[in-house]
Short mmCIF file of C-alpha atoms in Angstrom, two decimals:
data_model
loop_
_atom_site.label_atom_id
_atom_site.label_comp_id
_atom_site.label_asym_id
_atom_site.label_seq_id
_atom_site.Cartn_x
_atom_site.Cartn_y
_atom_site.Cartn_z
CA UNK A 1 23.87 -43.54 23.83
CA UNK A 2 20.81 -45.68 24.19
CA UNK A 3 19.64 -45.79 27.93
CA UNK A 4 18.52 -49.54 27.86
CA UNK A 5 20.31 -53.10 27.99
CA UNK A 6 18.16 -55.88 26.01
CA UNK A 7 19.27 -59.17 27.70
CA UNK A 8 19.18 -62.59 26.22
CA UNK A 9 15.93 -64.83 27.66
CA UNK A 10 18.48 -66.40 29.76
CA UNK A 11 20.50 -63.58 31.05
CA UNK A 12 17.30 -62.07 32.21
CA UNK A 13 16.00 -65.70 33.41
CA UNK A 14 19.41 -65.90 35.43
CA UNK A 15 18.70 -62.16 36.99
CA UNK A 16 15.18 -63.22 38.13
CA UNK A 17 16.31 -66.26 39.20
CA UNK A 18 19.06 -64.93 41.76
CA UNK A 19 16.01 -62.22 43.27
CA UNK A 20 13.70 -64.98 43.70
CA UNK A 21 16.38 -67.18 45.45
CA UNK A 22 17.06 -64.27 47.55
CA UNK A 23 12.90 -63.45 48.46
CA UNK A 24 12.80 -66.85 49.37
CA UNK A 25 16.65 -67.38 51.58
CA UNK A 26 16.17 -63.47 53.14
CA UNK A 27 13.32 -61.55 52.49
CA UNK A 28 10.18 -64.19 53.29
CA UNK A 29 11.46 -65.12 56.78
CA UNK A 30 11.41 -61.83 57.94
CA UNK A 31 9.03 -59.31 55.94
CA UNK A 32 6.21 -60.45 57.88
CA UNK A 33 7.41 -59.09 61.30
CA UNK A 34 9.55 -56.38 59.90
CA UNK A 35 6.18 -54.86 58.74
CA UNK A 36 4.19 -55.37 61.60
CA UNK A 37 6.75 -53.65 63.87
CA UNK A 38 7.37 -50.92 61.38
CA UNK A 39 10.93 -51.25 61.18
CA UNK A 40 13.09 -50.00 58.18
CA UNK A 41 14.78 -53.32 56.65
CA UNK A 42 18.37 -52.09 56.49
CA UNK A 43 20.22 -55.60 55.87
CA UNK A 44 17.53 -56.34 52.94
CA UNK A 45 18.72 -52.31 51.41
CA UNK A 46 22.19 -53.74 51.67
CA UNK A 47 21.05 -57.03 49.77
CA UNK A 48 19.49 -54.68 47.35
CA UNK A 49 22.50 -52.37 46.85
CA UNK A 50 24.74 -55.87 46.15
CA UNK A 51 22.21 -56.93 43.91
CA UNK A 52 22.48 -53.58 41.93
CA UNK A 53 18.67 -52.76 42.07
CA UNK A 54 19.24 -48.79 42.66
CA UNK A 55 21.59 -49.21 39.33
CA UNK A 56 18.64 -51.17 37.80
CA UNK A 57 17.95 -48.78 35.40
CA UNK A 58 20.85 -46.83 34.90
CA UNK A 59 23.10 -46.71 32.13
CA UNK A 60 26.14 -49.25 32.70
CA UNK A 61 28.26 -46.49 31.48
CA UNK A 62 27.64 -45.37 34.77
CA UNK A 63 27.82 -48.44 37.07
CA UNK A 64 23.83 -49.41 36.34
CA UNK A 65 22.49 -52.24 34.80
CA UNK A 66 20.40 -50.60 32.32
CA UNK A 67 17.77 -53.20 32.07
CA UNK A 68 14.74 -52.79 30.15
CA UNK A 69 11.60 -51.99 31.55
CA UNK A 70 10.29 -54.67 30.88
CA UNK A 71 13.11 -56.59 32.40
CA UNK A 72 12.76 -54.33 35.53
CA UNK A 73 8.89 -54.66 36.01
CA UNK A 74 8.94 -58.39 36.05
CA UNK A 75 11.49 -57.79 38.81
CA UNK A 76 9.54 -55.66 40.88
CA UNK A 77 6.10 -57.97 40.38
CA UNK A 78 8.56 -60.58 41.87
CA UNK A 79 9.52 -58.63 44.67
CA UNK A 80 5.73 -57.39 45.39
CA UNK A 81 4.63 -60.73 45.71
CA UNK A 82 6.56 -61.02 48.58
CA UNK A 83 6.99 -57.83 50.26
CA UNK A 84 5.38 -54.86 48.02
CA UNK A 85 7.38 -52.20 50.26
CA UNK A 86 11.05 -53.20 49.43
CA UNK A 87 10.04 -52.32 45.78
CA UNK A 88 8.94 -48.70 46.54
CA UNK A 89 12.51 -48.08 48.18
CA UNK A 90 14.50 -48.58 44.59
CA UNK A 91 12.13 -47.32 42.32
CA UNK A 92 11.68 -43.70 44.07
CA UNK A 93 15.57 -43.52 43.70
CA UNK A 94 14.93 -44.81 40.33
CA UNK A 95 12.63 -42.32 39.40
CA UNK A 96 15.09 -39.49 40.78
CA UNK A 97 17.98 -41.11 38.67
CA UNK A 98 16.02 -40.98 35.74
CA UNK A 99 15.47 -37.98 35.53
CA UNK A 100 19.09 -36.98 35.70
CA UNK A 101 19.81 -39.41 33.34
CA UNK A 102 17.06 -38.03 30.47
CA UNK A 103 17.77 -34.44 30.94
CA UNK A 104 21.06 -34.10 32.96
CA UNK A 105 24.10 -32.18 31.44
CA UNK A 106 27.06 -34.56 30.83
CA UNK A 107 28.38 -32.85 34.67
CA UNK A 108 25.91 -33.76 36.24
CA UNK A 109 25.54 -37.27 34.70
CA UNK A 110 29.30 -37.95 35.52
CA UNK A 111 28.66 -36.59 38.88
CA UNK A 112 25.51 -38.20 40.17
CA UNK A 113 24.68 -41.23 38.15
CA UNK A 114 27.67 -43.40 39.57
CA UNK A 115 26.70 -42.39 43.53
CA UNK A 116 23.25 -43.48 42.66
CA UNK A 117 23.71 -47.15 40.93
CA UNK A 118 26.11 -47.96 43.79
CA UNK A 119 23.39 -46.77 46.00
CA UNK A 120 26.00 -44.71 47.72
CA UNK A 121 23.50 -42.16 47.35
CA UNK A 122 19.66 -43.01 47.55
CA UNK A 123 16.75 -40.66 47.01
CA UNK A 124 13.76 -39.96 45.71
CA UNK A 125 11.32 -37.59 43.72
CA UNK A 126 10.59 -34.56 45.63
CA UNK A 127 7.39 -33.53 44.38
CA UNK A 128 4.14 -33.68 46.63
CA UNK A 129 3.66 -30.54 49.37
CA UNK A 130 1.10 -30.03 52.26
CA UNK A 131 -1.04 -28.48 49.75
CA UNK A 132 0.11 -29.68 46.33
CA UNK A 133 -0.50 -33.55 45.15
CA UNK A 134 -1.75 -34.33 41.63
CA UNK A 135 -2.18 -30.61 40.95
CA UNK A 136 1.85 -30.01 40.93
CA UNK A 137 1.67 -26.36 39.36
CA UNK A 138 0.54 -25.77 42.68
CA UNK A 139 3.64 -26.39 44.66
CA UNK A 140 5.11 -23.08 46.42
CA UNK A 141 8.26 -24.73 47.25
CA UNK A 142 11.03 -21.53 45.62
CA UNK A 143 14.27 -21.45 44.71
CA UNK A 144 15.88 -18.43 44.16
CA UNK A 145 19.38 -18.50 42.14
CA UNK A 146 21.98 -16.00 43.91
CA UNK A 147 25.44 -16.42 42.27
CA UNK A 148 26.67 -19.78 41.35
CA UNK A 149 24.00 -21.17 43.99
CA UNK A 150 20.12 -21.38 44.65
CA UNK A 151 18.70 -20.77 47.90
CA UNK A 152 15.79 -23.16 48.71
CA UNK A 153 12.82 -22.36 51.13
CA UNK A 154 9.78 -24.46 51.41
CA UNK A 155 8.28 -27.94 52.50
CA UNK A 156 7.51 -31.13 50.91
CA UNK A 157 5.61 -34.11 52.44
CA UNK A 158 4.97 -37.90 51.38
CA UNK A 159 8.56 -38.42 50.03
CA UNK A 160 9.51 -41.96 50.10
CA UNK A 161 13.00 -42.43 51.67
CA UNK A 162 13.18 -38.94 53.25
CA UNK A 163 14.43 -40.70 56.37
CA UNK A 164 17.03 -42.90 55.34
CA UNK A 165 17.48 -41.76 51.87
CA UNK A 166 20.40 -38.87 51.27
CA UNK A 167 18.61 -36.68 48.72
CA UNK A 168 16.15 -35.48 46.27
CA UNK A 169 15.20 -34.77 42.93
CA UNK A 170 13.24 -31.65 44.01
CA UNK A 171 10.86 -29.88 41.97
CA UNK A 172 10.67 -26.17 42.60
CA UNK A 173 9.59 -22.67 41.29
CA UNK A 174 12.80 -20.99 39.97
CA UNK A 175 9.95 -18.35 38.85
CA UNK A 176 6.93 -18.00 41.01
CA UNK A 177 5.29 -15.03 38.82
CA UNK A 178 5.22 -17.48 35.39
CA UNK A 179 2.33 -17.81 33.41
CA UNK A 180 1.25 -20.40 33.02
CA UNK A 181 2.86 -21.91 36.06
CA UNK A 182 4.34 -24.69 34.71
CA UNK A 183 7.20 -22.50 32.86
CA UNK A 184 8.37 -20.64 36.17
CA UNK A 185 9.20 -25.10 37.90
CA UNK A 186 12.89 -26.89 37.65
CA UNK A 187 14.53 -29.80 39.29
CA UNK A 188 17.17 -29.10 41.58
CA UNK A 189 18.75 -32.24 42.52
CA UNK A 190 18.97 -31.55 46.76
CA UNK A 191 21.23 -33.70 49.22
CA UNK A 192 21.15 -33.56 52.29
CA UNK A 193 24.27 -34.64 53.05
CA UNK A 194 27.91 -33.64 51.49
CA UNK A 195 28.34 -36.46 48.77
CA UNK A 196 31.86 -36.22 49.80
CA UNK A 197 32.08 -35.70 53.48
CA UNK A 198 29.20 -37.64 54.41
CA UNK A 199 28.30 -34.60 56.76
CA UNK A 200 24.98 -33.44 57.20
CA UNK A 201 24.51 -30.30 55.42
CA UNK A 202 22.88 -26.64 56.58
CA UNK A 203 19.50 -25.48 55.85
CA UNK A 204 17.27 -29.18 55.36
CA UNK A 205 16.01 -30.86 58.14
CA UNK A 206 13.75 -33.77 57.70
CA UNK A 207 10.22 -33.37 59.70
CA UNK A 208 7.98 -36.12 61.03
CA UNK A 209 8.09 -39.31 59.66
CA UNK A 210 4.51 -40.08 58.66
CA UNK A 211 2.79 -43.05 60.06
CA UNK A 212 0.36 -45.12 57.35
CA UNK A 213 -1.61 -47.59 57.04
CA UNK A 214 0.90 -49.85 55.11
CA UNK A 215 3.71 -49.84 52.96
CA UNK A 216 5.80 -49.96 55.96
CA UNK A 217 8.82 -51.50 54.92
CA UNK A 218 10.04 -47.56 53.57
CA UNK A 219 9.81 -44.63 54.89
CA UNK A 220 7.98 -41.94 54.16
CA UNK A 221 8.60 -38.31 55.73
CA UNK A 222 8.66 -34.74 55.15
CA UNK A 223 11.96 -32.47 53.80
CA UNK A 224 11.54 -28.87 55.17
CA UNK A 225 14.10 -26.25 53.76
CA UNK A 226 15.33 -22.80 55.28
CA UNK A 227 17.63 -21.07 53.09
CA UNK A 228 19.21 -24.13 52.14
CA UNK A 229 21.91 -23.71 49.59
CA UNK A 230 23.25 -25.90 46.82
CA UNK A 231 25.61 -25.83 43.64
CA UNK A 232 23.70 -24.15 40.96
CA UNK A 233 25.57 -25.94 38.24
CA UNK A 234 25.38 -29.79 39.46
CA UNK A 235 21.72 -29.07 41.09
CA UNK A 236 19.59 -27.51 38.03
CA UNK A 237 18.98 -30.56 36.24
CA UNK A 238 19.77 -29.82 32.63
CA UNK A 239 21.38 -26.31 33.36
CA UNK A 240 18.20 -24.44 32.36
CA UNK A 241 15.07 -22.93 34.01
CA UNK A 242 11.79 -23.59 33.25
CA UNK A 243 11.30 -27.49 32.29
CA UNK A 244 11.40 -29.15 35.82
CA UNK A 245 7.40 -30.01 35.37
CA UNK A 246 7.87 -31.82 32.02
CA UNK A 247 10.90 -33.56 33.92
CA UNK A 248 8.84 -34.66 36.56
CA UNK A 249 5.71 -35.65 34.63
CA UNK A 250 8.49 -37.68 32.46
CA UNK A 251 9.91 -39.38 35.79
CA UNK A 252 6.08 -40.11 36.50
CA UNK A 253 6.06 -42.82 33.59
CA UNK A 254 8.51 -45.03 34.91
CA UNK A 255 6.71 -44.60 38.52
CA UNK A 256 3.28 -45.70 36.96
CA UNK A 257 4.96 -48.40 35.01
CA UNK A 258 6.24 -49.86 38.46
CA UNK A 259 2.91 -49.32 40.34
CA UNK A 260 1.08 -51.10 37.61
CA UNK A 261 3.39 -53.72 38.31
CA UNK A 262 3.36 -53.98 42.14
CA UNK A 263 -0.02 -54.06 41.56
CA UNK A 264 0.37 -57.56 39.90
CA UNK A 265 2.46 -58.72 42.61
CA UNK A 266 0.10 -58.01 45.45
CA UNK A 267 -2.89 -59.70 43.13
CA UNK A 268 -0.82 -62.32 42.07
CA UNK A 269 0.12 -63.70 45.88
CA UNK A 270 -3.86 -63.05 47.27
CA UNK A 271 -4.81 -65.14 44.01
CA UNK A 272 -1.72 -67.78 44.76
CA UNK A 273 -2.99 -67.95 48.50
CA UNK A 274 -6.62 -67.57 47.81
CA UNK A 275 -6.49 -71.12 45.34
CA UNK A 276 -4.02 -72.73 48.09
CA UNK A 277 -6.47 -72.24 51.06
CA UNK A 278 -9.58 -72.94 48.93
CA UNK A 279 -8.72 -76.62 48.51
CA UNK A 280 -7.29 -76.76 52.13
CA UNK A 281 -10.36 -75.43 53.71
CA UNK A 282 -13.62 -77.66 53.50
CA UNK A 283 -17.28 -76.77 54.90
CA UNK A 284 -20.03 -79.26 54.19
CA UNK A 285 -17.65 -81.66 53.35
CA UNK A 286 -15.85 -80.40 50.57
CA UNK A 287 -12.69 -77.79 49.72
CA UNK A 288 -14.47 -75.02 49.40
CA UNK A 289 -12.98 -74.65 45.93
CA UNK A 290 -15.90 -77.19 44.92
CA UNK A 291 -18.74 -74.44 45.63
CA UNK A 292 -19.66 -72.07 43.17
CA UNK A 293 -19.67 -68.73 44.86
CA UNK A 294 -15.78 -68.92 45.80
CA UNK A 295 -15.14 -70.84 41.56
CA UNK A 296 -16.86 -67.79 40.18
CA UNK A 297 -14.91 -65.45 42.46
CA UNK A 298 -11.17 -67.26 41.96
CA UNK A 299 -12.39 -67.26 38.02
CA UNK A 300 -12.40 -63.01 37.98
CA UNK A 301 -9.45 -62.77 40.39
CA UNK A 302 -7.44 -65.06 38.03
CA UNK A 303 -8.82 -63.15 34.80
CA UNK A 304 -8.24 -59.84 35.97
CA UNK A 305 -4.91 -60.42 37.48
CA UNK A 306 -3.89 -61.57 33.73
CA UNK A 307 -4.97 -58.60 32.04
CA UNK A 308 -3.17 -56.39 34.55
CA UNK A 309 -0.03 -58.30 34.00
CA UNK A 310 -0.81 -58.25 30.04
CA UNK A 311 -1.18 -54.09 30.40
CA UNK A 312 1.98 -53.67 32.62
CA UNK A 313 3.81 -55.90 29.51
CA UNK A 314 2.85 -53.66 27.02
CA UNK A 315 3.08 -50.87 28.89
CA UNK A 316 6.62 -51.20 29.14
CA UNK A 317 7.05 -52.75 25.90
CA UNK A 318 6.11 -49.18 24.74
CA UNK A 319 8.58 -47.74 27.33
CA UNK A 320 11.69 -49.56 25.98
CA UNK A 321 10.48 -48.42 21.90
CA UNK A 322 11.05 -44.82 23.68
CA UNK A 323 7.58 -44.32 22.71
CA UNK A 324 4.85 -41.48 24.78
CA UNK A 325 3.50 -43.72 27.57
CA UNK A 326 1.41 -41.43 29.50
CA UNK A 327 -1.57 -43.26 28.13
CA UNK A 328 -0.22 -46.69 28.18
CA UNK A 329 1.16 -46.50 31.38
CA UNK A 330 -2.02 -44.86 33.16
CA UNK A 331 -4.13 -47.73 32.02
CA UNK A 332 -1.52 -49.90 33.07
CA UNK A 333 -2.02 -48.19 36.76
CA UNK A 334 -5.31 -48.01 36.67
CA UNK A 335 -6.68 -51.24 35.51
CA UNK A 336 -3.65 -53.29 37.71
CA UNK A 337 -4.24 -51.12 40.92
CA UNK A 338 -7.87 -51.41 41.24
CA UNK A 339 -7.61 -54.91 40.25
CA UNK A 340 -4.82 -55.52 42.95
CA UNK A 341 -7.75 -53.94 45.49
CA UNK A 342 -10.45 -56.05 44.37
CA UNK A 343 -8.75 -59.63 44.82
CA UNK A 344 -6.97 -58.80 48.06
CA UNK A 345 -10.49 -58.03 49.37
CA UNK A 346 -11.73 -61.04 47.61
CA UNK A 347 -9.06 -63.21 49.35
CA UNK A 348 -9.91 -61.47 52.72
CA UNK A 349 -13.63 -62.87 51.95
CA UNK A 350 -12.17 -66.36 51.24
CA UNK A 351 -9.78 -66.86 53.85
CA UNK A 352 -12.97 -65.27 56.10
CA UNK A 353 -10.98 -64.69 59.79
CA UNK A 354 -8.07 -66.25 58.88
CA UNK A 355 -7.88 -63.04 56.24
CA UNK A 356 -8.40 -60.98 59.26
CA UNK A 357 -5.58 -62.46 61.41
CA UNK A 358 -1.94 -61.02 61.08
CA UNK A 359 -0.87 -64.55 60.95
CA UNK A 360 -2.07 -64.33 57.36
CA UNK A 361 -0.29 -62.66 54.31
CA UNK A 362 -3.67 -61.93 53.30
CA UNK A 363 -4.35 -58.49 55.67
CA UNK A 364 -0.84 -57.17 54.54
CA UNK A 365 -2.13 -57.18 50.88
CA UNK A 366 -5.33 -55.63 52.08
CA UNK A 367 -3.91 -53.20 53.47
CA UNK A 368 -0.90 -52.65 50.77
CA UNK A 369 -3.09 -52.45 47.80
CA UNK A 370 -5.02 -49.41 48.31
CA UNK A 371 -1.97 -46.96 48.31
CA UNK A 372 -2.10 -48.83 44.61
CA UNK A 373 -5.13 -46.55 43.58
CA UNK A 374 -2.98 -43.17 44.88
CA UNK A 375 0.41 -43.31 44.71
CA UNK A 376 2.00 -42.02 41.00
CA UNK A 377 -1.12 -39.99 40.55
CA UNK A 378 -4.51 -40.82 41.15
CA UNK A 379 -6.31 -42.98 39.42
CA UNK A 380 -9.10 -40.81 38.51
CA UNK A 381 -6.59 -38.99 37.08
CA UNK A 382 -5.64 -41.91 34.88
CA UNK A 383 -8.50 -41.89 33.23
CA UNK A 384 -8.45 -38.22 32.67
CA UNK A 385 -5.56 -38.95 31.11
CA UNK A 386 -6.07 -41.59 29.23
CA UNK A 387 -9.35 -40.43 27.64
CA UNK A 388 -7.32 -37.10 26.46
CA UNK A 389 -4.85 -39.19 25.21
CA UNK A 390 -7.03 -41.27 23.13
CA UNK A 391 -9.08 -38.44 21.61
CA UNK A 392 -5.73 -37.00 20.77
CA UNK A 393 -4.50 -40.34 18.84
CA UNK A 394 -7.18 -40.54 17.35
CA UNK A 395 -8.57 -36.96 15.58
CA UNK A 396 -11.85 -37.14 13.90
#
């Protein structure tokens, strides 16, 4: 059963069409003081769970919509140019539900996949610890099995949704004493409520949430587990030990994939607002736009912005061919996030203290598109990767 739905130019045009109606009816009249006064956007989740986005990429077999990723990245460049943090809140569950869906058993496809395209159940990727990021053989987060169930101890930090959301994919060490360490990790898929009941279960307690600089619009918190216990069978993803880390790393490609393209969003509106205030704002008598220094800097803005939306493209073209990404979709994130950096601090420079002011769009993308360069694995990573990648293509 093939995982992806190819729409027609106008089914697609008809889906992006009804999200950019509703960025410009619900989400652009609020966003701005929603993020300022950190508050969790609950009636634009609800928008989001009518308009099927935590389905987006799940099979329709299962409720989803099973759109293409390339379908789904134009969506969430559409979103980002708007408000960058409503996109992080469906693709974290995204990335969770894909893993179930590539490696579940047929139980555990049946079980979870519906909950999480209706968005009864939202989530995220469990993965980063107080002292494990990019380096994820170095988590110490255990689960030991005991019967029909695994007992869970440990702690995991910068989860997005850990707050609101109801559970995790969470990457663990069913064998701590493995070598190498990546064959002793699985995937236990954690709630933290009863999928039933609704009732908060034993043994998981969410710690503080964590305050940042932006991306404020989800939430981002800790999980901390003390002998938590879960269903063996319906938890291991893909009923064996052992491949959680190549599960994870596999999640990971979707993750960059969206990045890359919220990347494009934020560069996309500082370019939009950037060329709107340069021919509104004169000194000397003229726009602005008329001097050289700000033509040659809205001339690499508008460049760069295009290639990043050109990588994301074929990034995800590769993606939907069920092709290896890893290299694709780390130059993807690279190249879009540190673009998405550059032209929000060139719009800051153009908009001068109007750029400065929370009046403006402009300081939210400022501070947005840094977490750009981080999140989904760093981007000197990337490169790591993509240089090993492209020695390995291409043997001498």
């Amino acid at each position: 059963m093939a995982d992806t739905t190819y729409l027609s130019e106008e089914d697609e045009r008809q889906i992006l069409d009804s999200i950019q109606k509703w960025l410009e009816k619900k989400v652009a009249p609020v966003a701005m003081q929603l993020e300022h006064d950190n508050i969790w956007p609950a009636d634009l989740v609800a928008d989001m769970t009518e308009l099927g986005l935590f389905g987006a990429l799940i099979h329709p077999d299962y409720g989803g919509l099973g759109l293409s990723a390339t379908t789904y990245s134009k969506i969430v460049t559409m979103i980002s140019e708007e408000w960058m943090s409503l996109s992080g809140i469906f693709n974290s569950h995204l990335m969770m539900s894909i893993v179930v869906q590539k490696f579940g058993t047929d139980r555990q496809k049946e079980y979870w996949l519906p909950k999480f395209a209706a968005g009864e159940l939202r989530g995220s990727l469990g993965l980063t610890e107080p002292d494990a990021g990019t380096d994820l053989q170095g988590i110490r987060t255990v689960a030991r099995r005991k019967g029909d169930k695994y007992i869970v101890n440990g702690t995991k930090t910068w989860i997005s949704n850990a707050i609101e959301g109801h559970c995790v994919a969470l990457l663990v060490k069913t064998d701590p004493d493995a070598q190498p360490r990546y064959k002793g990790m699985s995937i236990l898929i954690v709630p933290k409520i009863n999928p039933e009941t609704r009732e908060p279960l034993p043994g998981v307690k969410n710690g503080r949430k964590l305050e940042k600089l932006g991306y404020k619009g989800i939430d981002s918190g800790e999980f901390i587990f003390e002998d938590y216990e879960c269903d063996a069978e319906l938890s291991l993803v893909g009923g064996k030990e052992g491949e959680g880390f190549f599960m994870a790393t596999g999640g990971l490609e979707i993750g960059r994939i969206n990045v890359a393209a919220r990347s494009v969003g934020i560069a996309r509106r500082a370019l939009k607002e950037s060329v709107r205030y340069a021919q509104l704002r004169k000194t000397m008598g003229k726009p602005i736009c008329e001097h050289q220094a700000i033509q040659l800097k809205l001339g690499e803005m508008a460049a760069k912005t295009r290639a990043s939306e050109l990588l994301v493209q074929d990034a995800a073209a590769a993606y939907d061919r069920g092709e290896r990404v890893d290299m694709e979709a780390g130059m993807a994130k690279y190249f879009a996030s540190e673009t998405a950096v550059e032209v929000a601090t060139e719009a800051m420079r153009i908009h001068g203290g109007y750029g400065y002011s929370k009046e403006y769009v402009i300081e939210r993308l400022y501070r947005d598109a840094p977490l750009m360069c981080i999140g989904e694995g760093t981007n000197e990573m990337q490169r790591i990767i993509i240089s090993k990648q492209l020695v390995k293509r291409n043997p001498a």
